[in-house]
Short mmCIF file of C-alpha atoms in Angstrom, two decimals:
data_model
loop_
_atom_site.label_atom_id
_atom_site.label_comp_id
_atom_site.label_asym_id
_atom_site.label_seq_id
_atom_site.Cartn_x
_atom_site.Cartn_y
_atom_site.Cartn_z
CA UNK C 1 -12.08 -26.74 21.22
CA UNK C 2 -8.31 -26.94 21.36
CA UNK C 3 -6.53 -28.60 18.45
CA UNK C 4 -2.73 -29.12 18.32
CA UNK C 5 -0.84 -29.44 15.06
CA UNK C 6 2.81 -29.41 14.02
CA UNK C 7 4.23 -27.30 11.21
CA UNK C 8 7.95 -27.43 10.72
CA UNK C 9 8.96 -30.88 9.51
CA UNK C 10 8.46 -34.42 10.78
CA UNK C 11 9.63 -36.13 13.94
CA UNK C 12 12.83 -38.07 13.16
CA UNK C 13 11.99 -41.55 12.00
CA UNK C 14 8.25 -40.82 11.82
CA UNK C 15 6.06 -42.10 9.01
CA UNK C 16 3.80 -39.85 6.98
CA UNK C 17 0.79 -40.88 9.02
CA UNK C 18 -0.44 -38.49 11.69
CA UNK C 19 -1.05 -38.88 15.37
CA UNK C 20 -4.71 -38.40 16.29
CA UNK C 21 -5.29 -34.70 16.98
CA UNK C 22 -2.02 -33.65 15.34
CA UNK C 23 -1.44 -32.57 11.75
CA UNK C 24 2.17 -32.84 10.60
CA UNK C 25 3.22 -30.68 7.65
CA UNK C 26 6.47 -31.72 5.99
CA UNK C 27 8.31 -28.91 4.22
CA UNK C 28 9.29 -29.49 0.58
CA UNK C 29 12.48 -31.50 0.45
CA UNK C 30 12.29 -32.45 4.15
CA UNK C 31 13.42 -35.93 5.16
CA UNK C 32 12.87 -38.04 8.22
CA UNK C 33 16.03 -36.43 9.53
CA UNK C 34 14.36 -33.02 9.69
CA UNK C 35 14.03 -31.13 12.96
CA UNK C 36 11.16 -32.14 15.23
CA UNK C 37 7.79 -30.56 14.45
CA UNK C 38 6.28 -27.91 16.68
CA UNK C 39 2.79 -28.36 18.14
CA UNK C 40 0.62 -25.26 17.96
CA UNK C 41 -2.66 -25.31 19.87
CA UNK C 42 -5.52 -23.51 18.20
CA UNK C 43 -8.40 -22.51 20.47
CA UNK C 44 -11.48 -22.53 18.25
CA UNK C 45 -14.49 -20.91 19.85
CA UNK C 46 -17.63 -22.80 18.67
CA UNK C 47 -19.76 -19.73 19.41
CA UNK C 48 -18.06 -17.70 16.68
CA UNK C 49 -18.61 -20.17 13.87
CA UNK C 50 -16.07 -22.53 12.33
CA UNK C 51 -14.45 -20.25 9.76
CA UNK C 52 -14.46 -17.19 12.03
CA UNK C 53 -13.13 -19.26 14.91
CA UNK C 54 -10.25 -20.56 12.80
CA UNK C 55 -9.44 -17.03 11.58
CA UNK C 56 -9.40 -15.72 15.16
CA UNK C 57 -7.20 -18.58 16.34
CA UNK C 58 -4.67 -18.09 13.56
CA UNK C 59 -4.57 -14.31 14.07
CA UNK C 60 -3.95 -14.82 17.75
CA UNK C 61 -1.12 -17.27 17.08
CA UNK C 62 0.51 -14.79 14.69
CA UNK C 63 0.04 -11.73 16.92
CA UNK C 64 1.49 -13.46 19.97
CA UNK C 65 4.46 -14.79 18.02
CA UNK C 66 3.59 -18.47 18.35
CA UNK C 67 3.57 -18.46 14.56
CA UNK C 68 6.72 -16.59 13.57
CA UNK C 69 7.26 -14.66 10.32
CA UNK C 70 8.02 -17.14 7.56
CA UNK C 71 6.44 -20.12 9.37
CA UNK C 72 4.74 -22.47 6.94
CA UNK C 73 1.14 -23.47 7.57
CA UNK C 74 -0.26 -26.95 6.86
CA UNK C 75 -1.96 -27.63 3.57
CA UNK C 76 -5.67 -26.86 3.67
CA UNK C 77 -6.64 -30.50 3.10
CA UNK C 78 -4.51 -31.80 5.98
CA UNK C 79 -5.59 -29.08 8.42
CA UNK C 80 -9.25 -29.62 7.50
CA UNK C 81 -8.94 -33.35 8.30
CA UNK C 82 -7.24 -32.76 11.63
CA UNK C 83 -9.68 -30.07 12.78
CA UNK C 84 -12.76 -31.80 11.46
CA UNK C 85 -13.61 -28.90 9.16
CA UNK C 86 -14.52 -28.67 5.50
CA UNK C 87 -11.55 -27.92 3.27
CA UNK C 88 -13.41 -24.92 1.82
CA UNK C 89 -13.70 -23.50 5.34
CA UNK C 90 -9.95 -23.71 5.88
CA UNK C 91 -9.26 -22.28 2.40
CA UNK C 92 -11.60 -19.35 3.05
CA UNK C 93 -9.90 -18.61 6.38
CA UNK C 94 -6.47 -18.68 4.72
CA UNK C 95 -7.68 -16.39 1.93
CA UNK C 96 -9.05 -13.88 4.44
CA UNK C 97 -5.77 -13.74 6.36
CA UNK C 98 -3.84 -13.34 3.10
CA UNK C 99 -6.07 -10.38 2.23
CA UNK C 100 -5.45 -8.86 5.66
CA UNK C 101 -1.68 -9.23 5.31
CA UNK C 102 -1.15 -11.87 7.99
CA UNK C 103 -0.28 -14.64 5.50
CA UNK C 104 1.31 -14.95 2.08
CA UNK C 105 0.49 -17.61 -0.49
CA UNK C 106 2.70 -18.39 -3.49
CA UNK C 107 2.58 -21.28 -5.91
CA UNK C 108 5.20 -23.82 -4.93
CA UNK C 109 5.88 -22.20 -1.57
CA UNK C 110 2.58 -22.91 0.21
CA UNK C 111 1.02 -20.60 2.76
CA UNK C 112 3.33 -18.81 5.19
CA UNK C 113 3.16 -16.17 7.89
CA UNK C 114 3.89 -12.81 6.27
CA UNK C 115 7.05 -10.88 7.22
CA UNK C 116 4.77 -7.93 8.06
CA UNK C 117 4.29 -9.48 11.48
CA UNK C 118 7.85 -8.92 12.66
CA UNK C 119 7.49 -7.39 16.13
CA UNK C 120 9.75 -4.33 15.95
CA UNK C 121 11.30 -1.94 13.45
CA UNK C 122 13.14 1.39 13.41
CA UNK C 123 11.18 4.41 12.21
CA UNK C 124 12.83 6.80 9.72
CA UNK C 125 11.56 9.90 11.49
CA UNK C 126 12.62 9.24 15.09
CA UNK C 127 15.20 6.48 14.75
CA UNK C 128 13.51 4.74 17.68
CA UNK C 129 12.24 1.17 17.82
CA UNK C 130 8.47 0.91 17.49
CA UNK C 131 6.00 -1.92 17.29
CA UNK C 132 5.02 -2.63 13.70
CA UNK C 133 1.31 -1.84 13.28
CA UNK C 134 -1.13 -4.24 11.75
CA UNK C 135 -2.10 -1.59 9.21
CA UNK C 136 0.65 0.86 8.28
CA UNK C 137 -0.48 4.13 6.71
CA UNK C 138 2.35 6.23 8.10
CA UNK C 139 3.70 8.79 5.62
CA UNK C 140 7.28 9.03 4.45
CA UNK C 141 7.88 5.79 2.59
CA UNK C 142 7.01 4.17 -0.73
CA UNK C 143 5.90 0.56 -1.08
CA UNK C 144 9.34 -1.01 -0.70
CA UNK C 145 8.03 -4.39 -1.91
CA UNK C 146 7.89 -2.74 -5.36
CA UNK C 147 11.65 -2.22 -5.43
CA UNK C 148 12.92 -3.11 -8.96
CA UNK C 149 15.15 -5.96 -7.81
CA UNK C 150 15.70 -7.56 -11.21
CA UNK C 151 16.55 -4.25 -12.88
CA UNK C 152 18.85 -3.24 -10.01
CA UNK C 153 20.72 -6.54 -10.27
CA UNK C 154 21.15 -6.16 -14.03
CA UNK C 155 22.47 -2.63 -13.60
CA UNK C 156 24.79 -3.71 -10.79
CA UNK C 157 26.20 -6.52 -12.95
CA UNK C 158 26.83 -4.20 -15.88
CA UNK C 159 28.29 -1.48 -13.67
CA UNK C 160 30.66 -3.79 -11.82
CA UNK C 161 31.80 -5.48 -15.02
CA UNK C 162 32.79 -2.13 -16.52
CA UNK C 163 34.04 -0.46 -13.32
CA UNK C 164 37.75 0.38 -13.02
CA UNK C 165 39.65 -0.93 -10.01
CA UNK C 166 39.80 2.58 -8.54
CA UNK C 167 36.09 2.36 -7.71
CA UNK C 168 37.05 0.28 -4.67
CA UNK C 169 39.34 2.98 -3.28
CA UNK C 170 38.95 6.53 -2.02
CA UNK C 171 37.48 8.89 -4.58
CA UNK C 172 36.10 12.38 -5.09
CA UNK C 173 33.91 13.42 -2.11
CA UNK C 174 31.42 14.82 -4.62
CA UNK C 175 30.67 11.27 -5.75
CA UNK C 176 31.25 9.13 -8.82
CA UNK C 177 31.30 11.16 -12.02
CA UNK C 178 29.22 8.48 -13.77
CA UNK C 179 26.28 9.17 -11.46
CA UNK C 180 26.76 12.94 -11.50
CA UNK C 181 26.63 12.93 -15.30
CA UNK C 182 23.57 10.67 -15.34
CA UNK C 183 21.80 12.89 -12.81
CA UNK C 184 22.63 16.09 -14.67
CA UNK C 185 20.94 14.68 -17.77
CA UNK C 186 18.01 13.12 -15.93
CA UNK C 187 17.20 16.13 -13.73
CA UNK C 188 17.45 18.52 -16.66
CA UNK C 189 15.16 16.33 -18.75
CA UNK C 190 12.51 15.54 -16.12
CA UNK C 191 12.62 18.38 -13.55
CA UNK C 192 14.00 21.35 -15.51
CA UNK C 193 17.09 21.56 -13.29
CA UNK C 194 20.19 23.36 -14.61
CA UNK C 195 22.82 20.89 -13.46
CA UNK C 196 26.53 20.84 -14.23
CA UNK C 197 27.95 17.44 -13.16
CA UNK C 198 30.84 19.30 -11.51
CA UNK C 199 28.36 21.11 -9.24
CA UNK C 200 26.59 17.98 -7.95
CA UNK C 201 27.47 16.33 -4.62
CA UNK C 202 26.20 12.81 -3.96
CA UNK C 203 25.00 12.28 -0.40
CA UNK C 204 23.77 9.42 1.77
CA UNK C 205 20.18 10.61 1.39
CA UNK C 206 18.40 13.95 1.79
CA UNK C 207 18.98 14.17 5.55
CA UNK C 208 22.75 14.16 5.13
CA UNK C 209 22.47 16.80 2.43
CA UNK C 210 20.40 19.04 4.71
CA UNK C 211 22.90 18.56 7.54
CA UNK C 212 25.85 19.43 5.30
CA UNK C 213 24.15 22.59 4.06
CA UNK C 214 23.16 23.73 7.55
CA UNK C 215 26.73 23.17 8.68
CA UNK C 216 28.28 25.45 6.05
CA UNK C 217 25.66 28.22 6.10
CA UNK C 218 26.12 31.05 8.57
CA UNK C 219 22.91 32.12 10.28
CA UNK C 220 19.35 31.03 11.08
CA UNK C 221 17.46 28.83 8.65
CA UNK C 222 13.77 29.31 7.86
CA UNK C 223 11.74 26.09 7.62
CA UNK C 224 8.12 25.60 6.62
CA UNK C 225 5.43 25.66 9.30
CA UNK C 226 3.99 23.06 9.35
CA UNK C 227 6.85 20.85 8.26
CA UNK C 228 8.66 17.66 9.20
CA UNK C 229 9.87 18.05 12.79
CA UNK C 230 12.77 15.63 12.24
CA UNK C 231 14.27 17.93 9.63
CA UNK C 232 14.12 20.80 12.12
CA UNK C 233 16.02 18.63 14.57
CA UNK C 234 18.66 17.89 11.93
CA UNK C 235 19.25 21.61 11.40
CA UNK C 236 19.31 22.41 15.10
CA UNK C 237 21.94 19.74 15.71
CA UNK C 238 24.34 21.76 13.55
CA UNK C 239 23.88 24.71 15.90
CA UNK C 240 21.72 26.73 13.50
CA UNK C 241 18.54 28.36 14.85
CA UNK C 242 15.29 27.50 13.05
CA UNK C 243 12.78 30.21 12.11
CA UNK C 244 9.15 29.32 11.20
CA UNK C 245 8.19 29.95 7.56
CA UNK C 246 4.37 30.08 7.40
CA UNK C 247 2.47 28.00 4.83
CA UNK C 248 -1.07 28.60 3.53
CA UNK C 249 -3.08 27.27 0.61
CA UNK C 250 -0.61 28.85 -1.86
CA UNK C 251 2.49 27.50 -0.12
CA UNK C 252 5.25 29.22 1.84
CA UNK C 253 5.19 33.01 2.26
CA UNK C 254 6.56 35.93 4.32
CA UNK C 255 10.21 35.16 3.74
CA UNK C 256 12.32 36.76 6.51
CA UNK C 257 15.26 39.05 5.74
CA UNK C 258 17.55 37.89 8.54
CA UNK C 259 18.15 34.24 7.66
CA UNK C 260 20.89 32.44 5.75
CA UNK C 261 18.50 30.12 3.91
CA UNK C 262 14.92 28.97 3.53
CA UNK C 263 14.03 25.28 3.13
CA UNK C 264 10.94 24.82 0.95
CA UNK C 265 9.02 21.98 -0.74
CA UNK C 266 7.56 23.73 -3.82
CA UNK C 267 6.36 20.68 -5.76
CA UNK C 268 4.30 19.11 -2.95
CA UNK C 269 4.50 20.67 0.48
CA UNK C 270 4.69 18.31 3.41
CA UNK C 271 2.33 17.80 5.16
CA UNK C 272 -0.31 20.13 3.64
CA UNK C 273 0.25 18.86 0.09
CA UNK C 274 -0.08 22.30 -1.54
CA UNK C 275 1.98 23.34 -4.56
CA UNK C 276 3.84 26.64 -4.36
CA UNK C 277 1.83 29.21 -6.34
CA UNK C 278 3.62 30.75 -9.36
CA UNK C 279 3.50 34.20 -7.74
CA UNK C 280 5.08 32.77 -4.60
CA UNK C 281 7.78 31.06 -6.66
CA UNK C 282 8.68 34.42 -8.20
CA UNK C 283 8.62 36.10 -4.79
CA UNK C 284 10.90 33.40 -3.37
CA UNK C 285 13.48 33.87 -6.11
CA UNK C 286 13.30 37.68 -5.83
CA UNK C 287 13.80 37.38 -2.06
CA UNK C 288 16.91 35.22 -2.53
CA UNK C 289 18.41 37.61 -5.09
CA UNK C 290 17.70 40.66 -2.93
CA UNK C 291 18.93 39.30 0.40
CA UNK C 292 21.69 36.99 -0.83
CA UNK C 293 20.10 34.10 1.07
CA UNK C 294 20.00 30.55 -0.28
CA UNK C 295 16.85 28.65 -1.20
CA UNK C 296 17.09 24.94 -0.37
CA UNK C 297 14.58 23.25 -2.64
CA UNK C 298 13.54 19.88 -1.24
CA UNK C 299 11.94 18.26 -4.28
CA UNK C 300 9.60 16.23 -2.08
CA UNK C 301 7.48 13.84 -4.16
CA UNK C 302 8.44 15.77 -7.28
CA UNK C 303 8.17 12.66 -9.48
CA UNK C 304 4.61 11.80 -8.48
CA UNK C 305 1.93 14.05 -9.93
CA UNK C 306 -1.35 12.55 -11.09
CA UNK C 307 -3.72 15.14 -12.49
CA UNK C 308 -1.34 17.22 -14.60
CA UNK C 309 2.31 17.44 -15.63
CA UNK C 310 4.85 17.70 -12.78
CA UNK C 311 5.79 21.22 -11.77
CA UNK C 312 9.34 22.14 -12.80
CA UNK C 313 11.98 22.86 -10.18
CA UNK C 314 12.45 26.39 -8.87
CA UNK C 315 16.20 25.87 -9.29
CA UNK C 316 15.82 26.03 -13.06
CA UNK C 317 14.89 29.73 -12.80
CA UNK C 318 17.69 30.76 -10.42
CA UNK C 319 20.55 28.21 -10.31
CA UNK C 320 22.92 30.69 -8.61
CA UNK C 321 20.57 31.12 -5.65
CA UNK C 322 18.86 27.73 -5.25
CA UNK C 323 20.20 24.41 -4.01
CA UNK C 324 18.25 21.54 -5.53
CA UNK C 325 18.05 18.54 -3.16
CA UNK C 326 16.68 15.13 -4.09
CA UNK C 327 16.99 11.44 -3.35
CA UNK C 328 15.71 8.00 -4.31
CA UNK C 329 13.94 7.49 -0.97
CA UNK C 330 10.46 7.82 -2.50
CA UNK C 331 11.23 6.24 -5.86
CA UNK C 332 13.35 3.23 -4.88
CA UNK C 333 13.38 3.18 -1.10
CA UNK C 334 15.05 4.94 1.83
CA UNK C 335 17.31 1.94 2.44
CA UNK C 336 19.29 2.71 -0.73
CA UNK C 337 20.69 5.85 0.97
CA UNK C 338 21.47 7.86 -2.15
CA UNK C 339 20.69 11.55 -2.58
CA UNK C 340 22.15 14.59 -4.30
CA UNK C 341 22.65 18.32 -4.03
CA UNK C 342 22.85 20.52 -7.13
CA UNK C 343 24.80 23.50 -5.81
CA UNK C 344 25.43 27.13 -6.76
CA UNK C 345 29.15 27.68 -7.43
CA UNK C 346 29.71 29.55 -4.14
CA UNK C 347 28.62 26.52 -2.09
CA UNK C 348 30.41 23.77 -4.01
CA UNK C 349 33.78 23.81 -2.24
CA UNK C 350 32.38 24.28 1.31
CA UNK C 351 29.86 21.44 0.89
CA UNK C 352 32.39 19.10 -0.76
CA UNK C 353 34.81 19.77 2.10
CA UNK C 354 32.06 19.13 4.67
CA UNK C 355 31.19 15.88 2.90
CA UNK C 356 34.83 14.76 2.98
CA UNK C 357 35.01 15.36 6.72
CA UNK C 358 31.60 13.75 7.37
CA UNK C 359 32.23 10.35 5.77
CA UNK C 360 34.77 11.01 2.96
CA UNK C 361 32.41 9.75 0.26
CA UNK C 362 29.14 7.98 -0.39
CA UNK C 363 29.35 4.25 -1.10
CA UNK C 364 30.54 3.86 -4.70
CA UNK C 365 28.99 0.61 -5.97
CA UNK C 366 25.44 1.82 -5.36
CA UNK C 367 26.28 5.03 -7.22
CA UNK C 368 27.44 3.09 -10.27
CA UNK C 369 24.36 0.90 -10.16
CA UNK C 370 22.02 3.90 -9.98
CA UNK C 371 23.91 5.57 -12.83
CA UNK C 372 23.29 2.54 -15.04
CA UNK C 373 19.66 2.33 -13.94
CA UNK C 374 19.18 5.94 -15.05
CA UNK C 375 21.10 5.78 -18.33
CA UNK C 376 19.36 2.54 -19.34
CA UNK C 377 16.02 4.29 -18.68
CA UNK C 378 14.97 1.50 -16.29
CA UNK C 379 14.62 4.22 -13.64
CA UNK C 380 12.15 6.14 -15.84
CA UNK C 381 10.11 2.98 -16.42
CA UNK C 382 10.05 2.22 -12.70
CA UNK C 383 8.81 5.72 -11.86
CA UNK C 384 6.10 5.58 -14.54
CA UNK C 385 4.87 2.25 -13.16
CA UNK C 386 4.94 3.70 -9.65
CA UNK C 387 2.97 6.73 -10.75
CA UNK C 388 0.19 4.50 -12.07
CA UNK C 389 0.24 2.30 -8.96
CA UNK C 390 0.06 5.20 -6.52
CA UNK C 391 -2.60 6.99 -8.51
CA UNK C 392 -4.80 3.90 -8.20
CA UNK C 393 -4.13 3.90 -4.47
CA UNK C 394 -4.93 7.60 -4.26
CA UNK C 395 -8.26 7.00 -5.98
CA UNK C 396 -9.11 4.14 -3.60
CA UNK C 397 -8.28 6.39 -0.66
CA UNK C 398 -10.57 9.15 -1.93
CA UNK C 399 -13.36 6.62 -2.36
CA UNK C 400 -12.76 5.41 1.19
CA UNK C 401 -12.85 8.90 2.68
CA UNK C 402 -15.96 10.08 0.80
CA UNK C 403 -17.39 12.51 3.35
CA UNK C 404 -13.99 13.72 4.56
CA UNK C 405 -12.06 16.28 2.52
CA UNK C 406 -8.55 15.04 1.72
CA UNK C 407 -5.89 17.67 1.02
CA UNK C 408 -2.79 17.41 -1.13
CA UNK C 409 -3.94 14.44 -3.19
CA UNK C 410 -3.04 15.79 -6.65
CA UNK C 411 0.51 14.57 -6.12
CA UNK C 412 2.77 12.63 -3.80
CA UNK C 413 2.26 9.67 -1.51
CA UNK C 414 0.23 11.14 1.32
CA UNK C 415 -3.03 12.94 2.07
CA UNK C 416 -4.00 15.26 4.93
CA UNK C 417 -7.40 14.78 6.56
CA UNK C 418 -8.35 17.51 9.04
CA UNK C 419 -10.03 16.25 12.22
CA UNK C 420 -11.39 18.27 15.16
CA UNK C 421 -10.09 15.80 17.76
CA UNK C 422 -6.75 14.41 16.62
CA UNK C 423 -6.12 12.58 19.90
CA UNK C 424 -9.43 10.72 19.72
CA UNK C 425 -8.89 9.79 16.06
CA UNK C 426 -5.36 8.56 16.77
CA UNK C 427 -6.59 6.50 19.73
CA UNK C 428 -9.33 4.94 17.61
CA UNK C 429 -6.76 4.12 14.94
CA UNK C 430 -4.37 2.55 17.45
CA UNK C 431 -7.20 0.42 18.86
CA UNK C 432 -7.61 -1.09 15.39
CA UNK C 433 -3.90 -1.62 14.85
CA UNK C 434 -3.76 1.28 12.36
CA UNK C 435 -0.83 3.71 12.31
CA UNK C 436 -0.85 7.05 10.50
CA UNK C 437 0.76 10.45 10.91
CA UNK C 438 -0.50 13.27 13.12
CA UNK C 439 -0.62 16.89 12.02
CA UNK C 440 -0.05 18.57 15.39
CA UNK C 441 3.55 17.44 15.77
CA UNK C 442 4.46 19.13 12.48
CA UNK C 443 3.80 22.66 13.77
CA UNK C 444 6.72 24.64 15.17
CA UNK C 445 4.75 25.85 18.19
CA UNK C 446 1.35 24.12 18.36
CA UNK C 447 -1.34 25.71 20.52
CA UNK C 448 -4.94 24.94 21.48
CA UNK C 449 -6.27 26.44 18.25
CA UNK C 450 -3.70 24.84 15.95
CA UNK C 451 -5.34 22.82 13.14
CA UNK C 452 -5.42 19.08 13.80
CA UNK C 453 -5.68 16.06 11.59
CA UNK C 454 -4.31 12.76 10.35
CA UNK C 455 -1.67 12.30 7.65
CA UNK C 456 -2.34 9.21 5.55
CA UNK C 457 0.63 7.63 3.77
CA UNK C 458 -0.90 5.60 0.99
CA UNK C 459 2.48 4.64 -0.47
CA UNK C 460 3.65 2.70 2.58
CA UNK C 461 1.72 -0.62 2.66
CA UNK C 462 2.48 -3.60 0.49
CA UNK C 463 -0.13 -4.11 -2.22
CA UNK C 464 -1.88 -7.00 -0.44
CA UNK C 465 -2.22 -4.98 2.77
CA UNK C 466 -3.57 -1.72 1.31
CA UNK C 467 -7.30 -2.45 1.05
CA UNK C 468 -7.50 -3.91 4.59
CA UNK C 469 -5.74 -0.78 5.83
CA UNK C 470 -8.31 1.41 4.08
CA UNK C 471 -11.15 -0.56 5.69
CA UNK C 472 -9.62 0.08 9.10
CA UNK C 473 -9.27 3.79 8.25
CA UNK C 474 -12.93 3.95 7.20
CA UNK C 475 -13.92 2.52 10.59
CA UNK C 476 -11.83 5.16 12.38
CA UNK C 477 -13.35 8.03 10.42
CA UNK C 478 -16.85 6.58 10.37
CA UNK C 479 -17.19 6.56 6.61
#
């Protein structure tokens, strides 16, 4: 049966009665001068049952865009009357769609279409527009709905109140000294980094830092295999050749003698999730000292370790040979665009000069806000809360996988699940509206015998969407 109802306000001059077959939902504060309501026809299939039919009809309206993100749905009582259903049936359908991430429900705001349903976004890895999946388990992002908005605003208010007028002008390309001092203390305290504020350069995220380093180094750069293909592209765009650096269960090994630098992720290798073995850490430092090459330490997921204390940075053992690179992309969100390089003295001037010619300086007000967030210890509290949240998600993921071995789950925000037929698994996931990463594209030169698998980013979904995403994953893997 087809039932029309209107959602966005009342027809001008209309009373609060309803036309037969039409439910009119007046938004809070709306008057008879509000914009005309919009009729939405719901096709309820009697063969599927009343509740299931209503769920299917609402999902279809959301997927096709007839119900846009933010659109308010009628109250359960009113919709039940107009559709001839029990109120409990409508409430149960709403609750199910809230659990699946299609709707949001907040006291005083009613039930609305969730922003998750926006049709397109830009991916951080490719920079290309892609359709937003129904279930998003792609790696590379934290749950951005957990951003500490209140704490950020308080820090921004304090920072701006105390900031000198010069903060609004051109400044040191290395970045604001307030943030460099805060980072030197924080990184020394939490990651064992030997950091002089004068030797820190603030960047617009890790990617810019990698690009700056590749631009000032002279020679090929070794990068982990497997590793993030986008980072290889960043290096190649500077004109530097990329050399594969093999990774096994103990991390990177076989460091070549004819490269200018090696980029490694010792704390939590991406995508395998292994931690660099202590013997390999020593070999890496010895290699850098012997050859004069630079180690670029990407502290990927360094803050998130669940089963034991975080592993200290390699830079702390050889500050004259290791560049420590970090950012807030996994702790606050990639949209903040703040990162840092802790540099050996010989690289400070070349990198600062490259930064000046790239964009002169990183945006200053965000730097001051982050500095206050760190010195007030709100940043520590946010990371501790995140560590607990993501550990719970990790445990739910392991329970979901059961018969499938998940690799790299002692730390970080992703897990690697090997699969003999990656294409088939990815197709099955896509058919269910589930997006996740694929292992094959991370190899430098994949062949027919290259290991395959799926990379599950359990940090990405909003809290309300995580369990439905895991159910879809279980269907894909047959668990």
